[in-house]
């Protein structure tokens, strides 16, 4: 299967979205709304969940499952208030010593005029800064598209896992082809050059685990099992050791 085939699978309408993973991986979930500055962004769903009686903060980028919902969710492209809501929930998790689990599926942050006026770049940068020093464990799972800074704003984590047909890239293949060759028709060449597949990510050391997804129920179960195994160990680490390992993880890149 080519890299561009994986891109198409990552974008396919039938893929489970963030809320599907929340419903099938965690035992309960209470959604929290708003960034306390501007409003609530439906593209980012966040709140408090439980996993084997462990309270966890869960944040998911949600694309929606049909046209009506996709329009409501802005096709999974968050505005600044979405990233600020995510950051508010992360800081809340830090206050109450809850680990954070992020479910990432976005082609990128929304680049509309309103988003830029409200500080899109600053919101993403602030998330990166705060995540680098967050004193509770962070696990990010790429479940579909992982596009540019819009995905990275929820993926500066202690552990990063990826579904086998998900992608993670600094730019879309279409954007890359247009910039490098001034020819959007070379999108397949761009997809190969970008090394954006789950298998590429594992080979490069960007992710720790590739999760099979042929049977999505088995994928849900595997993620649940991995979280149940990983989170207690991460929570037991001294803060200095946790932050040091996170720093070294990204310095290695």
Backbone as JSON, one array per atom type, in Angstrom:
{
  "sequence": "XXXXXXXXXXXXXXXXXXXXXXXXXXXXXXXXXXXXXXXXXXXXXXXXXXXXXXXXXXXXXXXXXXXXXXXXXXXXXXXXXXXXXXXXXXXXXXXXXXXXXXXXXXXXXXXXXXXXXXXXXXXXXXXXXXXXXXXXXXXXXXXXXXXXXXXXXXXXXXXXXXXXXXXXXXXXXXXXXXXXXXXXXXXXXXXXXXXXXXXXXXXXXXXXXXXXXXXXXXXXXXXXXXXXXXXXXXXXXXXXXXXXXXXXXXXXX",
  "N": [[0.84, -1.19, 0.0], [0.61, 2.17, -0.91], [2.04, 5.32, 0.26], [0.27, 7.4, -0.27], [-2.12, 6.03, -0.47], [-2.46, 5.41, 2.19], [-2.88, 7.96, 3.16], [-5.39, 8.51, 2.06], [-6.9, 6.58, 3.4], [-6.65, 7.48, 6.02], [-8.18, 9.75, 5.87], [-10.69, 8.85, 5.28], [-14.28, 8.62, 5.21], [-15.52, 6.69, 6.75], [-14.01, 6.22, 9.01], [-13.6, 5.74, 12.53], [-14.24, 8.39, 14.8], [-12.93, 10.88, 17.15], [-14.8, 10.98, 19.34], [-15.89, 8.45, 19.19], [-13.8, 6.83, 20.04], [-13.56, 7.76, 22.66], [-15.99, 6.86, 23.72], [-15.71, 4.08, 23.53], [-13.33, 3.3, 24.71], [-13.04, 4.32, 27.28], [-14.54, 4.24, 30.61], [-16.43, 6.05, 31.58], [-17.55, 9.4, 30.84], [-17.44, 12.86, 31.18], [-18.25, 15.73, 29.61], [-16.59, 18.86, 29.28], [-16.85, 22.37, 28.73], [-15.78, 25.24, 26.77], [-13.34, 27.95, 26.7], [-12.99, 29.91, 28.53], [-12.4, 32.41, 27.66], [-13.22, 33.17, 25.06], [-15.1, 31.39, 23.71], [-16.78, 28.25, 23.02], [-15.3, 25.58, 21.29], [-16.47, 23.38, 18.99], [-14.89, 21.59, 17.59], [-13.04, 20.54, 19.25], [-13.24, 18.2, 21.72], [-13.49, 17.74, 25.1], [-12.87, 16.56, 28.47], [-13.58, 14.91, 31.61], [-12.76, 11.6, 32.24], [-13.1, 8.1, 33.18], [-10.97, 5.31, 33.74], [-10.77, 2.12, 34.47], [-11.38, 2.92, 37.1], [-9.55, 4.96, 37.38], [-9.2, 8.4, 37.34], [-9.11, 10.41, 34.45], [-8.06, 12.97, 32.24], [-9.42, 13.63, 29.16], [-8.89, 14.59, 25.83], [-10.05, 15.3, 22.69], [-9.75, 15.75, 19.18], [-12.35, 16.35, 17.07], [-13.88, 15.31, 14.11], [-16.42, 14.76, 13.14], [-19.21, 12.76, 11.92], [-20.98, 12.83, 9.78], [-22.17, 14.97, 7.1], [-23.6, 17.18, 8.19], [-22.75, 17.17, 10.88], [-20.02, 17.41, 10.48], [-19.79, 19.96, 9.45], [-20.6, 21.41, 11.69], [-18.5, 20.75, 13.4], [-16.43, 21.95, 12.14], [-14.97, 20.39, 10.39], [-13.03, 19.17, 11.91], [-11.01, 21.02, 12.3], [-9.48, 22.92, 14.51], [-10.22, 26.07, 16.12], [-8.58, 28.94, 17.7], [-9.78, 29.05, 20.26], [-10.39, 26.41, 20.71], [-7.89, 25.17, 21.12], [-7.18, 26.61, 23.36], [-9.16, 25.83, 25.13], [-8.41, 23.14, 25.37], [-5.92, 23.5, 26.61], [-6.73, 24.69, 29.02], [-8.05, 22.51, 30.18], [-5.92, 20.74, 30.42], [-4.3, 22.07, 32.3], [-6.03, 22.03, 34.43], [-6.11, 19.28, 34.85], [-3.49, 18.93, 35.7], [-3.57, 20.3, 38.13], [-5.24, 18.63, 39.66], [-3.9, 16.27, 39.56], [-4.32, 14.42, 37.44], [-3.73, 12.15, 34.77], [-3.26, 12.93, 31.26], [-4.93, 12.24, 28.25], [-4.74, 12.43, 24.82], [-6.54, 12.51, 21.79], [-5.9, 12.55, 18.52], [-6.89, 13.95, 15.48], [-6.78, 15.62, 12.82], [-6.65, 17.74, 9.96], [-5.27, 19.99, 10.27], [-4.8, 23.09, 12.06], [-7.44, 25.54, 11.98], [-7.34, 27.97, 9.46], [-8.63, 30.38, 9.02], [-9.7, 33.87, 8.72], [-10.85, 34.91, 11.12], [-9.79, 33.12, 13.02], [-7.08, 33.73, 12.86], [-7.15, 36.39, 13.68], [-7.85, 36.03, 16.33], [-5.61, 34.92, 17.38], [-4.32, 32.41, 16.48], [-1.75, 31.22, 15.99], [-0.38, 31.94, 18.32], [-1.9, 30.58, 20.24], [-1.38, 27.89, 19.65], [1.39, 27.85, 20.03], [1.51, 28.45, 22.76], [0.32, 26.17, 23.85], [2.27, 24.25, 23.2], [4.44, 25.18, 24.71], [3.42, 24.98, 27.34], [2.74, 22.26, 27.49], [5.24, 21.08, 27.38], [6.17, 21.35, 29.91], [4.26, 20.32, 31.59], [3.2, 18.79, 34.54], [2.05, 16.31, 34.82], [1.52, 13.0, 33.42], [1.34, 12.66, 29.84], [-0.34, 11.21, 27.2], [-0.56, 10.75, 23.79], [-2.6, 9.88, 21.05], [-2.63, 9.18, 17.72], [-5.25, 9.07, 15.62], [-6.22, 9.39, 13.1], [-5.82, 11.76, 10.8], [-2.81, 13.55, 11.29], [-2.03, 16.55, 11.28], [0.4, 18.92, 10.84], [1.19, 21.82, 12.91], [-1.26, 22.0, 14.12], [-1.9, 19.45, 14.94], [0.35, 18.8, 16.47], [0.08, 20.46, 18.65], [-1.4, 19.05, 20.47], [0.16, 16.9, 20.92], [2.66, 16.89, 22.11], [4.02, 14.87, 23.92], [4.48, 12.3, 26.5], [4.23, 9.69, 25.66], [3.57, 8.57, 22.41], [1.27, 7.17, 20.33], [0.03, 5.46, 17.4], [-2.53, 4.74, 15.04], [-2.53, 2.12, 12.59], [-3.2, 2.93, 10.0], [-3.19, 5.64, 10.14], [-1.83, 9.0, 9.77], [0.98, 11.3, 10.02], [2.23, 14.43, 9.77], [4.2, 17.27, 8.72], [3.06, 18.9, 6.86], [0.35, 18.89, 4.5], [0.18, 16.44, 1.83], [-0.76, 17.61, -0.54], [-0.28, 20.34, -0.14], [2.48, 20.27, 0.13], [3.31, 19.34, -2.43], [2.46, 21.47, -4.0], [4.1, 23.54, -3.07], [6.8, 22.59, -3.32], [7.04, 21.61, -6.0], [5.37, 23.17, -7.44], [3.12, 22.0, -8.45], [0.26, 20.48, -8.0], [-0.54, 18.01, -8.81], [1.41, 16.23, -8.28], [1.01, 14.95, -5.91], [1.14, 12.33, -4.94], [3.85, 11.73, -5.11], [4.77, 13.56, -3.24], [3.61, 12.57, -0.9], [5.07, 10.22, -0.53], [7.65, 11.27, -0.13], [7.37, 12.68, 2.24], [7.36, 10.88, 4.33], [5.2, 9.99, 6.05], [3.62, 7.93, 7.05], [2.29, 5.57, 9.49], [4.1, 3.51, 9.85], [6.47, 4.65, 8.93], [6.73, 6.61, 10.89], [7.18, 5.08, 13.19], [9.6, 3.85, 12.52], [11.25, 6.08, 12.4], [11.27, 6.77, 15.01], [9.45, 8.51, 16.09], [6.99, 7.75, 17.09], [5.91, 5.43, 19.62], [4.37, 3.15, 19.39], [2.54, 1.23, 17.02], [-0.76, 0.7, 16.25], [-2.75, -1.97, 15.31], [-5.59, -1.85, 13.1], [-7.48, -3.26, 11.73], [-9.54, -4.72, 12.87], [-11.64, -2.84, 14.52], [-12.8, -2.94, 17.04], [-11.01, -4.53, 18.41], [-8.87, -2.8, 18.34], [-9.77, -0.69, 19.97], [-9.84, -2.12, 22.38], [-7.14, -2.77, 22.67], [-5.95, -0.26, 22.97], [-7.14, 0.56, 25.35], [-6.08, -1.39, 27.09], [-3.33, -0.83, 26.86], [-3.22, 1.78, 27.89], [-4.09, 1.29, 30.52], [-1.96, -0.16, 31.42], [0.24, 1.56, 31.06], [-0.24, 4.14, 32.22], [-0.3, 4.05, 35.18], [2.43, 3.54, 35.76], [3.72, 5.79, 34.64], [2.55, 7.78, 36.2], [3.69, 7.24, 38.62], [6.25, 8.15, 38.48], [8.77, 10.44, 39.64], [8.28, 13.98, 39.35], [10.41, 15.49, 38.25], [11.88, 13.52, 36.92], [9.99, 12.61, 35.07], [9.57, 14.94, 33.47], [12.17, 15.32, 32.56], [12.6, 13.04, 30.98], [10.66, 13.48, 29.01], [11.65, 15.82, 27.83], [14.11, 14.87, 26.81], [13.14, 13.03, 25.0], [12.08, 14.55, 22.89], [14.29, 16.08, 22.23], [15.91, 14.22, 21.02], [14.97, 14.04, 18.44]],
  "CA": [[0.0, 0.0, 0.0], [1.43, 3.37, -1.03], [1.84, 6.35, 1.28], [-0.94, 8.18, -0.57], [-3.25, 5.18, -0.1], [-2.63, 5.6, 3.64], [-3.48, 9.28, 3.34], [-6.81, 8.38, 1.76], [-7.53, 5.82, 4.48], [-6.7, 8.34, 7.2], [-9.21, 10.76, 5.65], [-11.93, 8.22, 4.83], [-15.47, 8.99, 5.99], [-15.94, 5.62, 7.64], [-13.13, 6.05, 10.16], [-14.11, 6.19, 13.83], [-13.74, 9.71, 15.19], [-12.5, 11.0, 18.54], [-15.84, 10.62, 20.31], [-16.05, 6.99, 19.15], [-12.75, 6.27, 20.9], [-13.92, 8.08, 24.04], [-17.11, 5.99, 24.12], [-15.36, 2.67, 23.52], [-12.1, 3.02, 25.46], [-13.17, 4.74, 28.68], [-15.73, 3.74, 31.29], [-17.41, 7.14, 31.68], [-17.0, 10.65, 30.32], [-18.21, 14.09, 31.4], [-17.66, 16.76, 28.75], [-16.48, 20.21, 29.79], [-16.92, 23.28, 27.58], [-15.34, 26.63, 26.83], [-11.95, 28.3, 27.02], [-13.08, 30.99, 29.52], [-11.91, 33.65, 27.05], [-14.0, 33.56, 23.89], [-16.25, 30.54, 23.48], [-16.56, 26.8, 22.98], [-15.0, 25.11, 19.94], [-16.96, 22.0, 18.84], [-13.87, 20.73, 16.98], [-12.27, 19.94, 20.35], [-14.1, 17.62, 22.75], [-12.65, 17.43, 26.25], [-13.53, 16.42, 29.75], [-13.03, 13.97, 32.59], [-13.18, 10.22, 32.03], [-12.5, 7.13, 34.08], [-10.43, 4.1, 33.12], [-10.5, 1.23, 35.61], [-11.49, 3.75, 38.3], [-8.55, 6.02, 37.38], [-9.69, 9.6, 36.65], [-8.24, 10.82, 33.35], [-8.55, 14.04, 31.38], [-9.38, 13.21, 27.76], [-9.1, 15.69, 24.88], [-10.1, 14.73, 21.34], [-10.15, 16.57, 18.04], [-13.5, 15.64, 16.51], [-14.23, 15.73, 12.75], [-17.84, 14.54, 12.84], [-19.43, 11.52, 11.15], [-21.75, 13.1, 8.57], [-21.96, 16.33, 6.61], [-24.13, 18.16, 9.14], [-21.88, 17.26, 12.05], [-18.71, 17.9, 10.06], [-19.89, 21.43, 9.37], [-20.63, 21.89, 13.07], [-17.17, 20.54, 13.99], [-15.44, 22.61, 11.27], [-14.17, 19.32, 9.77], [-11.91, 18.83, 12.78], [-9.95, 22.04, 12.27], [-9.76, 23.76, 15.68], [-9.94, 27.5, 16.24], [-7.76, 29.19, 18.9], [-10.5, 28.73, 21.49], [-10.29, 24.97, 20.89], [-6.6, 24.9, 21.75], [-7.2, 27.2, 24.71], [-9.96, 24.92, 25.95], [-7.56, 21.99, 25.65], [-4.92, 23.9, 27.59], [-7.42, 24.86, 30.31], [-8.3, 21.18, 30.74], [-4.62, 20.17, 30.81], [-3.87, 22.7, 33.55], [-6.93, 21.5, 35.44], [-5.62, 17.93, 35.12], [-2.27, 19.09, 36.48], [-3.97, 20.71, 39.49], [-5.84, 17.51, 40.38], [-3.03, 15.1, 39.37], [-4.9, 13.45, 36.51], [-3.02, 12.03, 33.49], [-3.96, 13.48, 30.1], [-4.92, 11.42, 27.04], [-5.21, 13.21, 23.68], [-6.89, 11.77, 20.58], [-5.6, 13.56, 17.5], [-7.37, 13.67, 14.12], [-7.02, 16.92, 12.19], [-5.8, 18.1, 8.83], [-4.5, 21.14, 10.71], [-5.57, 24.17, 12.7], [-8.2, 26.37, 11.04], [-6.54, 29.14, 9.06], [-9.52, 31.46, 8.61], [-9.39, 35.22, 9.2], [-11.21, 35.03, 12.53], [-8.83, 32.36, 13.82], [-5.83, 34.49, 12.91], [-7.39, 37.58, 14.5], [-7.92, 35.63, 17.74], [-4.31, 34.43, 17.83], [-4.15, 30.97, 16.27], [-0.35, 30.84, 16.17], [-0.05, 32.09, 19.73], [-2.57, 29.52, 20.99], [-0.63, 26.65, 19.43], [2.69, 28.0, 20.68], [1.3, 28.37, 24.21], [0.11, 24.75, 24.17], [3.56, 23.56, 23.14], [5.23, 25.61, 25.87], [2.84, 24.44, 28.58], [2.83, 20.79, 27.46], [6.61, 20.67, 27.64], [6.44, 21.42, 31.34], [3.11, 19.82, 32.34], [3.76, 17.88, 35.56], [1.36, 15.01, 34.82], [1.79, 12.28, 32.17], [0.53, 12.94, 28.65], [-0.29, 10.19, 26.14], [-1.29, 11.19, 22.61], [-2.86, 8.8, 20.1], [-3.02, 9.68, 16.4], [-6.28, 8.12, 15.18], [-6.56, 9.65, 11.7], [-4.81, 12.69, 10.29], [-2.04, 14.35, 12.23], [-1.58, 17.59, 10.37], [1.16, 20.11, 11.16], [1.14, 22.32, 14.28], [-2.58, 21.76, 14.66], [-1.84, 18.16, 15.63], [1.43, 18.83, 17.45], [-0.39, 21.19, 19.84], [-1.94, 18.06, 21.4], [0.99, 15.7, 20.79], [3.95, 16.99, 22.76], [3.6, 13.93, 24.96], [5.44, 11.31, 26.99], [4.07, 8.54, 24.78], [2.75, 8.83, 21.22], [0.87, 5.96, 19.61], [-0.63, 5.79, 16.14], [-3.21, 3.65, 14.35], [-1.7, 1.7, 11.47], [-3.54, 3.66, 8.77], [-3.17, 7.09, 10.4], [-0.65, 9.69, 9.24], [1.48, 12.4, 10.86], [3.06, 15.15, 8.82], [4.38, 18.71, 8.9], [2.23, 19.58, 5.86], [-0.41, 17.94, 3.68], [0.83, 16.12, 0.55], [-1.17, 18.58, -1.55], [0.46, 21.57, 0.12], [3.9, 20.01, -0.15], [3.5, 19.29, -3.87], [2.29, 22.83, -4.53], [5.25, 24.37, -2.69], [8.06, 22.08, -3.84], [7.07, 21.42, -7.44], [4.37, 24.05, -8.07], [2.28, 21.09, -9.22], [-0.54, 19.71, -7.05], [-0.73, 16.66, -9.34], [2.48, 15.36, -7.78], [0.66, 14.69, -4.52], [1.6, 10.99, -4.54], [5.29, 11.84, -4.87], [4.94, 14.29, -1.99], [3.26, 11.67, 0.2], [6.21, 9.31, -0.32], [8.79, 12.03, 0.38], [7.11, 13.2, 3.58], [7.52, 9.83, 5.35], [4.12, 10.34, 6.97], [2.81, 6.8, 7.47], [2.54, 5.07, 10.84], [5.3, 2.69, 9.82], [7.57, 5.61, 8.86], [6.84, 7.27, 12.19], [7.8, 4.15, 14.12], [10.99, 3.68, 12.1], [11.97, 7.31, 12.74], [11.26, 6.95, 16.46], [8.51, 9.57, 16.48], [5.95, 7.1, 17.88], [6.36, 4.21, 20.3], [3.54, 1.98, 19.11], [1.58, 1.24, 15.93], [-1.89, -0.12, 16.69], [-3.53, -2.52, 14.2], [-6.97, -1.33, 13.12], [-8.36, -4.05, 10.87], [-10.7, -4.94, 13.74], [-11.63, -1.63, 15.33], [-13.1, -3.3, 18.42], [-9.75, -4.99, 18.98], [-8.04, -1.59, 18.5], [-10.24, -0.05, 21.2], [-9.42, -2.94, 23.52], [-5.69, -2.67, 22.82], [-5.65, 1.08, 23.53], [-7.54, 0.52, 26.77], [-5.1, -2.21, 27.8], [-2.06, -0.11, 26.89], [-3.35, 2.89, 28.84], [-4.17, 0.73, 31.86], [-0.62, -0.6, 31.78], [1.23, 2.63, 30.98], [-0.51, 5.32, 33.05], [0.17, 3.97, 36.57], [3.88, 3.67, 35.8], [4.08, 7.19, 34.4], [2.11, 8.58, 37.35], [4.55, 6.96, 39.77], [7.56, 8.78, 38.29], [8.95, 11.79, 40.17], [8.03, 14.99, 38.31], [11.67, 15.84, 37.59], [12.22, 12.43, 36.01], [8.99, 12.63, 33.99], [9.85, 16.07, 32.58], [13.47, 15.09, 31.94], [12.42, 12.04, 29.91], [9.9, 14.14, 27.93], [12.6, 16.72, 27.17], [15.07, 14.07, 26.03], [12.41, 12.39, 23.89], [11.97, 15.47, 21.76], [15.64, 16.5, 21.82], [16.47, 13.18, 20.15], [14.55, 14.25, 17.05]],
  "C": [[0.89, 1.25, 0.0], [1.14, 4.36, 0.1], [0.55, 7.13, 1.01], [-2.2, 7.36, -0.3], [-3.54, 5.32, 1.4], [-3.25, 6.96, 3.94], [-4.99, 9.2, 3.12], [-7.55, 7.61, 2.85], [-7.67, 6.68, 5.74], [-7.82, 9.37, 7.1], [-10.59, 10.17, 5.38], [-13.09, 8.5, 5.79], [-15.84, 7.93, 7.02], [-15.09, 5.44, 8.88], [-13.82, 6.48, 11.46], [-13.45, 7.52, 14.21], [-13.38, 9.73, 16.68], [-13.54, 10.57, 19.54], [-16.1, 9.12, 20.32], [-15.02, 6.32, 20.06], [-13.06, 6.56, 22.37], [-14.98, 7.11, 24.55], [-16.69, 4.55, 24.3], [-14.12, 2.3, 24.32], [-12.3, 3.29, 26.96], [-14.49, 4.28, 29.27], [-16.83, 4.8, 31.4], [-16.74, 8.41, 31.17], [-17.96, 11.79, 30.61], [-17.54, 15.18, 30.59], [-17.69, 18.12, 29.45], [-16.33, 21.17, 28.6], [-16.21, 24.6, 27.85], [-13.89, 26.83, 27.21], [-11.86, 29.4, 28.07], [-12.52, 32.31, 28.98], [-12.83, 34.12, 25.92], [-15.25, 32.71, 23.71], [-15.88, 29.07, 23.51], [-16.35, 26.37, 21.54], [-15.45, 23.66, 19.81], [-15.95, 21.06, 18.2], [-13.01, 20.05, 18.02], [-13.25, 19.5, 21.43], [-13.2, 17.22, 23.91], [-13.43, 17.3, 27.52], [-12.84, 15.4, 30.62], [-13.63, 12.59, 32.33], [-12.61, 9.35, 33.13], [-12.04, 5.93, 33.28], [-10.0, 3.18, 34.26], [-10.43, 2.02, 36.92], [-10.39, 4.8, 38.42], [-9.13, 7.24, 36.67], [-8.65, 10.09, 35.64], [-8.88, 12.01, 32.64], [-8.35, 13.61, 29.92], [-9.71, 14.39, 26.86], [-9.02, 15.1, 23.48], [-10.43, 15.81, 20.31], [-11.18, 15.77, 17.26], [-13.86, 16.19, 15.13], [-15.72, 15.65, 12.47], [-18.01, 13.36, 11.89], [-20.28, 11.72, 9.9], [-21.6, 14.58, 8.22], [-22.42, 17.38, 7.6], [-23.2, 18.31, 10.34], [-20.5, 17.77, 11.68], [-18.7, 19.42, 9.92], [-19.87, 22.03, 10.77], [-19.23, 21.83, 13.7], [-16.05, 21.21, 13.19], [-14.46, 21.6, 10.69], [-12.92, 19.0, 10.6], [-10.75, 19.8, 12.71], [-10.21, 23.03, 13.41], [-9.44, 25.23, 15.47], [-9.08, 27.72, 17.49], [-8.47, 28.81, 20.2], [-10.51, 27.22, 21.76], [-8.99, 24.58, 21.58], [-6.54, 25.47, 23.15], [-8.08, 26.39, 25.65], [-9.13, 23.7, 26.34], [-6.53, 22.33, 26.72], [-5.54, 24.1, 28.97], [-7.64, 23.51, 30.97], [-7.0, 20.49, 31.16], [-4.15, 20.76, 32.14], [-4.77, 22.26, 34.71], [-6.49, 20.09, 35.85], [-4.36, 17.98, 35.99], [-2.61, 19.42, 37.94], [-4.48, 19.53, 40.31], [-5.1, 16.19, 40.14], [-3.7, 14.01, 38.54], [-4.01, 13.35, 35.27], [-3.89, 12.54, 32.35], [-3.82, 12.53, 28.91], [-5.51, 12.26, 25.91], [-5.45, 12.29, 22.48], [-6.86, 12.75, 19.42], [-6.09, 13.1, 16.12], [-7.74, 14.99, 13.47], [-6.11, 17.11, 10.99], [-4.93, 19.29, 9.17], [-5.4, 22.15, 11.39], [-6.27, 25.0, 11.64], [-7.43, 27.66, 10.74], [-7.4, 30.29, 8.53], [-9.13, 32.79, 9.24], [-9.68, 35.38, 10.68], [-10.23, 34.32, 13.44], [-7.52, 33.11, 13.95], [-5.99, 35.74, 13.78], [-7.39, 37.24, 16.0], [-6.65, 34.92, 18.21], [-4.07, 32.95, 17.68], [-2.72, 30.51, 16.56], [0.07, 30.9, 17.64], [-0.67, 30.98, 20.57], [-1.83, 28.2, 20.86], [0.71, 26.71, 20.15], [2.57, 27.87, 22.2], [1.07, 26.93, 24.64], [1.42, 23.99, 24.19], [4.42, 23.9, 24.36], [4.72, 24.95, 27.15], [2.94, 22.92, 28.63], [4.24, 20.33, 27.81], [6.92, 20.61, 29.12], [5.28, 20.92, 32.2], [3.57, 18.71, 33.29], [2.99, 16.58, 35.72], [1.63, 14.33, 33.48], [0.83, 12.66, 31.06], [0.75, 11.81, 27.65], [-1.13, 10.7, 24.98], [-1.41, 10.03, 21.62], [-3.36, 9.42, 18.8], [-3.98, 8.66, 15.79], [-6.69, 8.32, 13.73], [-5.48, 10.5, 11.07], [-4.1, 13.38, 11.45], [-1.36, 15.44, 11.44], [-0.9, 18.76, 11.05], [1.04, 20.51, 12.65], [-0.21, 22.11, 14.93], [-2.68, 20.44, 15.39], [-0.8, 18.19, 16.73], [1.02, 19.52, 18.74], [-1.03, 20.27, 20.87], [-1.06, 16.8, 21.41], [2.41, 15.87, 21.3], [3.82, 16.18, 24.05], [4.73, 13.01, 25.39], [5.4, 10.03, 26.15], [3.19, 8.96, 23.61], [2.52, 7.5, 20.51], [0.1, 6.37, 18.37], [-1.33, 4.56, 15.57], [-2.49, 3.36, 13.04], [-1.99, 2.42, 10.16], [-3.68, 5.16, 9.01], [-1.88, 7.68, 9.84], [-0.27, 10.83, 10.17], [2.49, 13.16, 10.01], [3.1, 16.64, 9.1], [3.49, 19.52, 7.95], [1.46, 18.52, 5.1], [0.36, 17.62, 2.41], [0.48, 17.12, -0.55], [-0.4, 19.89, -1.38], [1.93, 21.42, -0.22], [4.17, 20.02, -1.65], [3.41, 20.68, -4.5], [3.49, 23.71, -4.25], [6.53, 23.91, -3.38], [8.13, 22.06, -5.36], [6.11, 22.33, -8.2], [3.39, 23.23, -8.91], [1.53, 20.18, -8.25], [-0.76, 18.28, -7.53], [0.33, 15.69, -8.84], [2.26, 15.0, -6.3], [1.15, 13.32, -4.06], [3.1, 10.99, -4.28], [5.54, 12.52, -3.53], [4.65, 13.39, -0.79], [4.41, 10.71, 0.51], [7.39, 10.06, 0.33], [8.62, 12.45, 1.84], [7.3, 12.17, 4.69], [6.47, 9.99, 6.45], [3.31, 9.16, 7.49], [3.17, 6.38, 8.9], [3.84, 4.29, 10.9], [6.55, 3.57, 9.72], [7.81, 6.25, 10.23], [7.52, 6.37, 13.22], [9.28, 3.95, 13.8], [11.84, 4.89, 12.48], [12.02, 7.56, 14.25], [10.34, 8.04, 16.96], [7.38, 9.01, 17.34], [6.51, 5.83, 18.51], [5.6, 2.96, 19.86], [2.62, 2.23, 17.93], [0.48, 0.24, 16.28], [-2.66, -0.65, 15.47], [-4.97, -2.06, 14.27], [-7.91, -2.1, 12.2], [-9.66, -4.38, 11.6], [-10.74, -3.78, 14.73], [-11.97, -1.92, 16.79], [-11.84, -3.78, 19.14], [-8.81, -3.81, 19.22], [-8.46, -0.84, 19.77], [-9.72, -0.8, 22.43], [-7.92, -2.82, 23.76], [-5.31, -1.32, 23.43], [-6.0, 1.11, 25.01], [-6.5, -0.24, 27.59], [-3.77, -1.48, 27.94], [-2.1, 1.05, 27.87], [-3.36, 2.38, 30.28], [-2.79, 0.3, 32.35], [0.35, 0.56, 31.93], [1.0, 3.74, 32.01], [-0.05, 5.18, 34.51], [1.69, 4.12, 36.7], [4.34, 5.1, 35.59], [3.7, 8.07, 35.59], [3.03, 8.38, 38.56], [5.92, 7.63, 39.65], [7.63, 10.12, 39.03], [8.82, 12.81, 39.04], [9.31, 15.35, 37.54], [12.08, 14.79, 36.58], [11.28, 12.39, 34.82], [9.32, 13.73, 32.97], [11.19, 15.9, 31.87], [13.37, 14.11, 30.79], [11.66, 12.64, 28.73], [10.81, 15.06, 27.13], [13.55, 15.93, 26.28], [14.4, 13.4, 24.83], [12.39, 13.29, 22.66], [13.33, 16.01, 21.32], [16.25, 15.48, 20.86], [16.1, 13.39, 18.69], [15.5, 15.19, 16.31]]
}
